[in-house]
Short mmCIF file of C-alpha atoms in Angstrom, two decimals:
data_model
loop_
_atom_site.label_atom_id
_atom_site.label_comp_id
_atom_site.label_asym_id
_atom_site.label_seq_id
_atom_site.Cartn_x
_atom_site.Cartn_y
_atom_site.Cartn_z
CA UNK D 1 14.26 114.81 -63.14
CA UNK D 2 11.16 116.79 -64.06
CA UNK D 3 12.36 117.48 -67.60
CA UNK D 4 13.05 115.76 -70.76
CA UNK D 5 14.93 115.85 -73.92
CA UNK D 6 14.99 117.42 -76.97
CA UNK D 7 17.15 116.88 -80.45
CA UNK D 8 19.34 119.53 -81.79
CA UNK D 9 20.45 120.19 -85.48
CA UNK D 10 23.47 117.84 -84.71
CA UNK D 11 22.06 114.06 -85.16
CA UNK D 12 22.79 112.65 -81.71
CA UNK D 13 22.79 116.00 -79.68
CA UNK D 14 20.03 116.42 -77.48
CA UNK D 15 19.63 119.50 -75.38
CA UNK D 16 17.25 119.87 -72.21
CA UNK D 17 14.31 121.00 -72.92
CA UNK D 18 14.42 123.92 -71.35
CA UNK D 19 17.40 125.27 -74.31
CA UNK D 20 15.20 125.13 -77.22
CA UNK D 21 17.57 127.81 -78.42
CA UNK D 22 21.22 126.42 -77.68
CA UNK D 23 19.93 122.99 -79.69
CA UNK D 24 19.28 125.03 -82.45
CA UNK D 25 23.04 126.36 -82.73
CA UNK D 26 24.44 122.40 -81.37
CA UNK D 27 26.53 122.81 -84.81
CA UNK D 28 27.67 126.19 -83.33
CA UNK D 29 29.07 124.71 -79.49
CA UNK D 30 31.02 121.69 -78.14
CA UNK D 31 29.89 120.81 -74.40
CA UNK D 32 32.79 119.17 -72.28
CA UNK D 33 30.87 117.28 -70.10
CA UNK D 34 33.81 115.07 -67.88
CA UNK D 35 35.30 118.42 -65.94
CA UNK D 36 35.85 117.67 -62.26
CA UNK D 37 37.80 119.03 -59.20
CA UNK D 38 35.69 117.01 -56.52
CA UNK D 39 34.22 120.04 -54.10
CA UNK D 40 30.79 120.98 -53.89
CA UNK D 41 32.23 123.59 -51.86
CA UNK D 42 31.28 127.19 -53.74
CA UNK D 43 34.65 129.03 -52.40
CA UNK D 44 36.94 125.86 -53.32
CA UNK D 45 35.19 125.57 -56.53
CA UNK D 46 35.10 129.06 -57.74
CA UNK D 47 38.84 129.50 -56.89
CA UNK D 48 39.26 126.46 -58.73
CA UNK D 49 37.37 127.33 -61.96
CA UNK D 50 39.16 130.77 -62.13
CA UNK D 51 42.45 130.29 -61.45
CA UNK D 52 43.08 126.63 -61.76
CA UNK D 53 43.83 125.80 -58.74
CA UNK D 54 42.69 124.81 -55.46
CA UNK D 55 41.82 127.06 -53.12
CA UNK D 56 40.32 127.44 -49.90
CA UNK D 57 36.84 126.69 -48.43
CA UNK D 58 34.09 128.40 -47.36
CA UNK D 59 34.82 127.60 -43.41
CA UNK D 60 38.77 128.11 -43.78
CA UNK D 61 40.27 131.05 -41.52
CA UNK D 62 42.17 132.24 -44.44
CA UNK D 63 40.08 133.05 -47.59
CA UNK D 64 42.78 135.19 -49.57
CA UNK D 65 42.99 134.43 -53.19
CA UNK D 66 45.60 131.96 -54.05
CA UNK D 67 46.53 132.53 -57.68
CA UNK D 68 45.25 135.12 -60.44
CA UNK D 69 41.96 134.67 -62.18
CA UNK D 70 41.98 134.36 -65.74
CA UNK D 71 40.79 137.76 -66.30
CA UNK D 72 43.49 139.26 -64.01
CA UNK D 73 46.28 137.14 -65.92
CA UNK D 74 44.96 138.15 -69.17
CA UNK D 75 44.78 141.88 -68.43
CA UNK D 76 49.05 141.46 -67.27
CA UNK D 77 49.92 139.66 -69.83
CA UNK D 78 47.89 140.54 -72.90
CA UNK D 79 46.51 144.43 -71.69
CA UNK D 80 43.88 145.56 -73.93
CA UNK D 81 42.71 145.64 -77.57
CA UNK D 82 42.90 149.63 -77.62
CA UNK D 83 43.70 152.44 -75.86
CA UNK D 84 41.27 153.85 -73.51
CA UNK D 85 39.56 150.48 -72.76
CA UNK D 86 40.00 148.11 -69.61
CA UNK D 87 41.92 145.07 -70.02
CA UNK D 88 39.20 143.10 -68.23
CA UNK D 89 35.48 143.86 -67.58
CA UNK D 90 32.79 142.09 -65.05
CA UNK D 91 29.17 142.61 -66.26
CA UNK D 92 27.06 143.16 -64.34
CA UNK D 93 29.01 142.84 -60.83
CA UNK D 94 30.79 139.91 -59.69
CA UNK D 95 29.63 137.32 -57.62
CA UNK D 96 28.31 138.56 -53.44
CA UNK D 97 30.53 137.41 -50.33
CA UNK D 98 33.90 135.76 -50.42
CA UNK D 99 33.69 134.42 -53.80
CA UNK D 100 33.66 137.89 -55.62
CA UNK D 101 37.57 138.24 -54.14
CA UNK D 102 38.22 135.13 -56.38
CA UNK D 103 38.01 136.92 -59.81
CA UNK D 104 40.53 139.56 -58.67
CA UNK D 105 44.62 139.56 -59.20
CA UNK D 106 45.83 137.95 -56.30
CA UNK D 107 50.12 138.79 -56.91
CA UNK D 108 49.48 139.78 -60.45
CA UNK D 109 49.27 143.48 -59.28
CA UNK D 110 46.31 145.45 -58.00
CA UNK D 111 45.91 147.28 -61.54
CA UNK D 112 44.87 143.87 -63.47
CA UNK D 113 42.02 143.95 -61.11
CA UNK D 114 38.42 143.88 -63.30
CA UNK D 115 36.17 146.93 -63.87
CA UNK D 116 32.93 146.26 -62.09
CA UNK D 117 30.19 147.50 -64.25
CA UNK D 118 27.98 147.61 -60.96
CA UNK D 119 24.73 148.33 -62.31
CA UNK D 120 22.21 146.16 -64.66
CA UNK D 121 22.69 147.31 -68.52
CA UNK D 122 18.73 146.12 -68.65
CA UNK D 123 17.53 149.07 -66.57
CA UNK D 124 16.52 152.52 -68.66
CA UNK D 125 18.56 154.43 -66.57
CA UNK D 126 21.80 152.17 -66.72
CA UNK D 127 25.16 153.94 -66.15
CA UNK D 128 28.92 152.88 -65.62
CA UNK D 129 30.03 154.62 -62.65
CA UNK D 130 33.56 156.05 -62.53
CA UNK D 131 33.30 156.97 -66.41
CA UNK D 132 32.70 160.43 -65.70
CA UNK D 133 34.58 162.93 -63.72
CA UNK D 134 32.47 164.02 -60.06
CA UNK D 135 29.82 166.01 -60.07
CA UNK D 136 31.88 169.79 -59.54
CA UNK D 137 35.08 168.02 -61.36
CA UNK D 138 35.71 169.76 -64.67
CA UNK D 139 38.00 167.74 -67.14
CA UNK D 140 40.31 170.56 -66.96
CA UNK D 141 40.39 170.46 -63.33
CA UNK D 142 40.89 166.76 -63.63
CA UNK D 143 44.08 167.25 -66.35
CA UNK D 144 45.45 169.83 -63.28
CA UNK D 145 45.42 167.36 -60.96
CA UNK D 146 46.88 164.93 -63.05
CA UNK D 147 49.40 167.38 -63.70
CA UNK D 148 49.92 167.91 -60.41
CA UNK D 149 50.58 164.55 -59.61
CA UNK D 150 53.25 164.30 -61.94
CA UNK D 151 55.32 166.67 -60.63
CA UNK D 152 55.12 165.42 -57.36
CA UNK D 153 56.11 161.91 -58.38
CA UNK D 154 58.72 163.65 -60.24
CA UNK D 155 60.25 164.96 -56.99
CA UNK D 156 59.87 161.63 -55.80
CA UNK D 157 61.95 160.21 -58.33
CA UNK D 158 64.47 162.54 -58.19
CA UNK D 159 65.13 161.98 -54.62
CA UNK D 160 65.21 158.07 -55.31
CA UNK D 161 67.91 158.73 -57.59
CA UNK D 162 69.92 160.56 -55.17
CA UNK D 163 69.75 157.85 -52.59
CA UNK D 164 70.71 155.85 -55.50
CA UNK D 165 69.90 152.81 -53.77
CA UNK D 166 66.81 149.87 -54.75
CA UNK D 167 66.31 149.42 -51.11
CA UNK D 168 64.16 152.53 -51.11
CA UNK D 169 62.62 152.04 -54.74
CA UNK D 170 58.89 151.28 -54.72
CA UNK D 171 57.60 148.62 -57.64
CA UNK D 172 54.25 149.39 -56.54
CA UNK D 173 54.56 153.12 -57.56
CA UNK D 174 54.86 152.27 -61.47
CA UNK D 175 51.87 149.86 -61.34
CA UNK D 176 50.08 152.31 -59.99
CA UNK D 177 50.96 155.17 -62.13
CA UNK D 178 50.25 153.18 -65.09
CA UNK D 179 46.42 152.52 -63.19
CA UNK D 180 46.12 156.25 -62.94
CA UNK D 181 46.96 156.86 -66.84
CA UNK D 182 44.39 153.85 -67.77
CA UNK D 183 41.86 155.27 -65.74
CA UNK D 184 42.52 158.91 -67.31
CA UNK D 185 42.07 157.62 -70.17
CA UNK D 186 38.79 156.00 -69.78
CA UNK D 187 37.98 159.01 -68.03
CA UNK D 188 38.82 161.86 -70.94
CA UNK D 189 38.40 160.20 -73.75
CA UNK D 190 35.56 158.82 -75.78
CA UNK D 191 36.09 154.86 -76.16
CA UNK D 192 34.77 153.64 -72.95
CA UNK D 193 31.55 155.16 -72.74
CA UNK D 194 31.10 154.57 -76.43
CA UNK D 195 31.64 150.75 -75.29
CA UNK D 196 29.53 150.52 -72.51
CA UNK D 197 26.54 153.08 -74.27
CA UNK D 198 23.91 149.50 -74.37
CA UNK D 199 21.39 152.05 -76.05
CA UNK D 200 23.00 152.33 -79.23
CA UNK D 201 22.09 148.74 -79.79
CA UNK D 202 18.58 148.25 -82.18
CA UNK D 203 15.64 147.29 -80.21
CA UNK D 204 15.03 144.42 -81.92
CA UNK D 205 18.48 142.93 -81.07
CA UNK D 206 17.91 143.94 -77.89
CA UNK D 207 14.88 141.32 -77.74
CA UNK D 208 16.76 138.91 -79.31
CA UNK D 209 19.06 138.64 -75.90
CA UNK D 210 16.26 138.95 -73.88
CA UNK D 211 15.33 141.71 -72.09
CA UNK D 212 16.54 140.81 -68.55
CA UNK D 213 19.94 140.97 -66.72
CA UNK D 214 21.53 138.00 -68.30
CA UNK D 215 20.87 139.27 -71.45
CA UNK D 216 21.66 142.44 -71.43
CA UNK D 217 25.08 141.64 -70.46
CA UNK D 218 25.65 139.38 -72.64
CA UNK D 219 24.96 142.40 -75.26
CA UNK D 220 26.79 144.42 -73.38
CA UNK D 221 29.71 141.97 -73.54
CA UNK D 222 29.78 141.55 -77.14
CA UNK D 223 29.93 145.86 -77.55
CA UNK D 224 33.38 145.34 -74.88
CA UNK D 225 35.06 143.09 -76.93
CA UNK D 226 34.37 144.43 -79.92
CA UNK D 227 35.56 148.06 -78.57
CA UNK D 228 38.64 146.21 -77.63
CA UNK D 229 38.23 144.34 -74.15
CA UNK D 230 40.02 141.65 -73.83
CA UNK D 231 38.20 139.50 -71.10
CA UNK D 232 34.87 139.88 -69.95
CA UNK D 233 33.49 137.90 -67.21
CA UNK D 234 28.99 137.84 -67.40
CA UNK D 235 28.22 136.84 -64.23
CA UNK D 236 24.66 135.45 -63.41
CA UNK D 237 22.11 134.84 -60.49
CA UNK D 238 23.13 131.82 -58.09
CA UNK D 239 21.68 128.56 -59.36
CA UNK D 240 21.37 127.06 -56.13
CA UNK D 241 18.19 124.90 -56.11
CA UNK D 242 18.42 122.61 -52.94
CA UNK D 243 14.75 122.43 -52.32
CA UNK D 244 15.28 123.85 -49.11
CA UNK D 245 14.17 127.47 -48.19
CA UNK D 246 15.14 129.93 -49.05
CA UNK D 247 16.49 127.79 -52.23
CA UNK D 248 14.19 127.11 -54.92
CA UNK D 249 13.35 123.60 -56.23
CA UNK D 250 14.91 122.12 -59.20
CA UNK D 251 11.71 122.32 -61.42
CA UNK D 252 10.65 125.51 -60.14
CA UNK D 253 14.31 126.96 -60.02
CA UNK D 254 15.09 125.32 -63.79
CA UNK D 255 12.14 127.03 -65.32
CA UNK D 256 12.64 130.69 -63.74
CA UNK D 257 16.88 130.37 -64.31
CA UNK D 258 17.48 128.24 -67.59
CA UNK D 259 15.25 130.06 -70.26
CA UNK D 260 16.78 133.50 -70.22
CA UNK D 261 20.21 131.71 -69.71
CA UNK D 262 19.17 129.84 -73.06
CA UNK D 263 18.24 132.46 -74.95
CA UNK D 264 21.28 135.20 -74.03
CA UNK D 265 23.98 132.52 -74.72
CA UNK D 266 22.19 131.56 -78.00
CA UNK D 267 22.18 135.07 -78.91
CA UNK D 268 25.10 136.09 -78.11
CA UNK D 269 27.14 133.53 -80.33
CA UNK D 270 24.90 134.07 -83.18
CA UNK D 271 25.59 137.47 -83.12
CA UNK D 272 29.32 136.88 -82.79
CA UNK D 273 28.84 135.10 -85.88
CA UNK D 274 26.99 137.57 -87.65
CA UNK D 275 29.67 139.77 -87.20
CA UNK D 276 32.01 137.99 -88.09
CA UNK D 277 33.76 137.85 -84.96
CA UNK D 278 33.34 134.20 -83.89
CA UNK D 279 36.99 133.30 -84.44
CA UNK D 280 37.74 135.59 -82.77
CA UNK D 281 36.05 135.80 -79.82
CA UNK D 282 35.80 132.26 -77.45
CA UNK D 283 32.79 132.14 -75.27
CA UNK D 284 33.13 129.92 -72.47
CA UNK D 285 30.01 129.20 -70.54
CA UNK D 286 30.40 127.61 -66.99
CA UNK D 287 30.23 127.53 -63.02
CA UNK D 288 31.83 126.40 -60.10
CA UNK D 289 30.80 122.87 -60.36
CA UNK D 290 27.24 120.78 -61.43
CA UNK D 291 24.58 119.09 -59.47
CA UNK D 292 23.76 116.15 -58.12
CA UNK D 293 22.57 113.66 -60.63
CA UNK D 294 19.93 112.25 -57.73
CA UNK D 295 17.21 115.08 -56.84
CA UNK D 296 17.63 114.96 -53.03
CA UNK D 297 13.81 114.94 -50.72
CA UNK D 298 13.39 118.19 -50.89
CA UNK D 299 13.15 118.00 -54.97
CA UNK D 300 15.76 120.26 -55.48
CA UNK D 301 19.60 118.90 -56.84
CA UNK D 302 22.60 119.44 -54.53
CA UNK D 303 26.49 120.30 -55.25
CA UNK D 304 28.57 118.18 -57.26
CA UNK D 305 32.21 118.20 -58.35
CA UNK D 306 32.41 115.22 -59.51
CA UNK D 307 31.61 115.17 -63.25
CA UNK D 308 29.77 118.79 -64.91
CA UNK D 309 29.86 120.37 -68.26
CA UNK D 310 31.49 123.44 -69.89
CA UNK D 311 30.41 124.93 -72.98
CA UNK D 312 32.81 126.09 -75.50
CA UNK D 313 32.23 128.58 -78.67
CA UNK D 314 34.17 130.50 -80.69
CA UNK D 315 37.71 130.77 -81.77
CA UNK D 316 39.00 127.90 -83.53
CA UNK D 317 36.64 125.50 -81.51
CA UNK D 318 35.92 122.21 -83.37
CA UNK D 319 32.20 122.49 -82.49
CA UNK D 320 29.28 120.07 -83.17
CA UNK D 321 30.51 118.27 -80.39
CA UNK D 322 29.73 116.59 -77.07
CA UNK D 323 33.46 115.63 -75.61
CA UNK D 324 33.63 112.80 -72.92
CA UNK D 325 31.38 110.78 -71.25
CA UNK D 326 29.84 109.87 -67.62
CA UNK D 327 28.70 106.76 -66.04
CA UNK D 328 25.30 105.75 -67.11
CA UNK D 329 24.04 107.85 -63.67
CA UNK D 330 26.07 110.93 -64.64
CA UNK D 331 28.37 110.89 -61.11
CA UNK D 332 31.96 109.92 -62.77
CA UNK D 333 33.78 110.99 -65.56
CA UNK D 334 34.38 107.59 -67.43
CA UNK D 335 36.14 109.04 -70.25
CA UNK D 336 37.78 111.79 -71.08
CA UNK D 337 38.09 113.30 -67.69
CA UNK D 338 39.11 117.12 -67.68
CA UNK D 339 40.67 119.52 -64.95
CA UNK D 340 39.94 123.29 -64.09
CA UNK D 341 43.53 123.68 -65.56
CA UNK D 342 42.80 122.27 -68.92
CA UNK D 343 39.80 124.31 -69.42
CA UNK D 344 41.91 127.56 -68.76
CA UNK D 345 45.04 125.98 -70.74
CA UNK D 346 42.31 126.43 -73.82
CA UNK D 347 41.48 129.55 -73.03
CA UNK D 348 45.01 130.61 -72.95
CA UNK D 349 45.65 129.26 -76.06
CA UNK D 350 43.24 131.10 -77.91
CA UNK D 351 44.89 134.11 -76.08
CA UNK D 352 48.03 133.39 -77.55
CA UNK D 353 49.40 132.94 -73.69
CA UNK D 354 51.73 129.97 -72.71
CA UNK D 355 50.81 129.26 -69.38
CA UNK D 356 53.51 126.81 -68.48
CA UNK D 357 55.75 129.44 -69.51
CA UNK D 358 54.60 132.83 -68.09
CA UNK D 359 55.37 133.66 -64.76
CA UNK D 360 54.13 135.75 -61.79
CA UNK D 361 56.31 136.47 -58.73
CA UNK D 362 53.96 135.31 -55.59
CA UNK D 363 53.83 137.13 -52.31
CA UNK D 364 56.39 135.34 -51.16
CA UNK D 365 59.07 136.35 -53.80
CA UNK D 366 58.93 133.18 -55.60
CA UNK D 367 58.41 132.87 -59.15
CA UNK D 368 55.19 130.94 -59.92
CA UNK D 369 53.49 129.53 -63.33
CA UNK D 370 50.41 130.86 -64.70
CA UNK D 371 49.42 126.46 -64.78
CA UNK D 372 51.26 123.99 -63.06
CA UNK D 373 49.60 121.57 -65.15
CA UNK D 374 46.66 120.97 -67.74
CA UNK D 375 46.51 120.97 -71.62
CA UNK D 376 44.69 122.72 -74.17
CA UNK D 377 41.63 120.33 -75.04
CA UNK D 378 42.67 118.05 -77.81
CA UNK D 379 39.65 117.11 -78.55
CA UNK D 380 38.31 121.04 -79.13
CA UNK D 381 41.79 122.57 -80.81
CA UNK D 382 43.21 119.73 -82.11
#
């Protein structure tokens, strides 16, 4: 490839050289660098990374989500931090055409769906939509209709009770009464815009993320969680450099991607740990698979399932680490090999979440496991 290496604060660590940044905080990561699934299909492998297990591909009739993403599972099973806060937050949007479906709920209930920022935290004029009422819509307007609605559901219920019979009971209604107070709640009070107000943040730490997209979110993510979100997903730009156009080459698309990648992620877990809050935040850095350890003619690098790494911070992390190891061309795992299922059994763990015990009831009626399979990384949690 086009670029080198360079050493990191951790003797035997070295870091591309376009993450000057990361290799100064080696001591603070551990890269897992023996995941695989196999696809270098983007559906298959983003269903995959998000859920754990496989899912369909691109060309497939049927491209409904299989299983929960993590986010969605989290926000069922853990709910958030505080009161007036989402569960689960994507920042800035989530990912364009069928793959976006793929960080949603699937049968864990429409309400555990995330909160699409939808707008880029770098731009002066940012806003959250849906955290204020419509233009015309006073708040006490807004408490009459929610008044409003309650009696009528009260009626409802009433009537259920006279039939006195579960055939003509609704499950759905409850979820989505509990959606409606949530998003009351963000709506009246005070916590969510406090949480997603980027502009409270000093300018100079501002700079420190970068003052881009990426970083920006990755700001904004650390103000969520420290409101009291419990999952946010960043999402970034697609990485796709196959040479070919419209996709950029790997030199070309390295240099314009990597850096501000490099210096948000940096940021972001030093400032976790100048908080104070890196044990208890994880910060999982990833996609849907890696590249192709050839550069194809075109000089760009194509999909590759076969052996790519995640980086892990945070929590209780044993970091300082590079964990498994590839053939000498990076294609095959030849240690250590890792699934999609272990990397979200960690992430689980620090969660507090058994995933081989919790349960969601599928479309189907049948009661289902969070993870079939998988393990919590040994090597990272001991």
């Amino acid at each position: 490839g086009p670029f080198g290496a360079i050493p990191s604060v951790v003797d035997g660590i070295r870091f591309s050289e376009l993450m000057p940044e990361q290799a100064k905080i080696a001591d603070k990561v551990a890269v897992v660098r023996t995941v695989h699934h196999g696809t270098g299909d983007h559906t298959k492998g983003n269903h995959w990374m998000l859920t754990g297990f496989e899912g369909p591909n691109f060309n497939d009739v049927e491209l409904a989500q299989r299983n929960p993403a993590m986010g969605s599972a989290v926000a069922a099973l853990r709910g958030p931090n505080r009161p007036g806060i989402p569960p689960y937050v994507a920042v800035p949007h989530l990912r364009g055409g069928t793959d976006n479906f793929f960080h949603y709920h699937a049968y864990a209930g429409s309400a555990r769906n995330p909160f699409v920022v939808d707008g880029d935290p770098n731009e002066a004029k940012f806003t959250v939509r849906d955290l204020a009422p419509p233009r015309g819509l006073s708040f006490d307007r807004l408490r009459s209709r929610k008044e409003l609605m309650a009696r009528l559901d009260g009626f409802r219920a009433e009537g259920d009770r006279k039939l006195a019979d579960p055939r003509f009971s609704d499950p759905s209604i409850e979820e989505r009464d509990g959606a409606y107070e949530r998003a009351f709640e963000m709506l009246t009070g005070p916590a969510a815009r406090t949480a997603f107000d980027i502009s409270a943040e000093p300018t100079a730490l501002r700079e420190k993320y970068g003052l881009h997209t990426f970083g920006q979110s990755a700001l904004l993510a650390r103000r969520l969680v420290e409101a009291g979100v419990t999952f946010v997903t960043v999402n970034c730009v697609p990485w796709d450099h196959h040479g070919t156009a419209p996709q950029l080459k790997t030199e070309e698309g390295g240099k314009l991607l990597i850096p501000p990648l490099d210096r948000a992620l940096s940021a972001l877990i030093r400032d976790l740990h100048d908080r104070g809050l890196a044990r208890k935040v994880l910060v999982l850095a990833m996609g849907e698979f890696g590249r192709t350890p050839r550069i194809n003619r075109d000089a760009g690098r194509d999909h590759w399932g076969h052996t790519f790494s995640v980086l892990f911070a945070g929590g209780d992390v044993k970091t300082g680490q590079v964990v498994g190891q590839s053939d000498g061309k990076g294609e095959y795992p030849v240690d250590k090999a890792f699934t999609p299922q272990d990397v979200l059994a960690t992430v689980y763990r620090h969660l507090g979440i058994d995933p081989h015990i919790a349960q969601f009831v599928n479309r189907f009626g049948r009661p289902v496991y969070l993870l079939e399979g998988g393990a919590p990384i040994r090597e990272l949690v001991g």
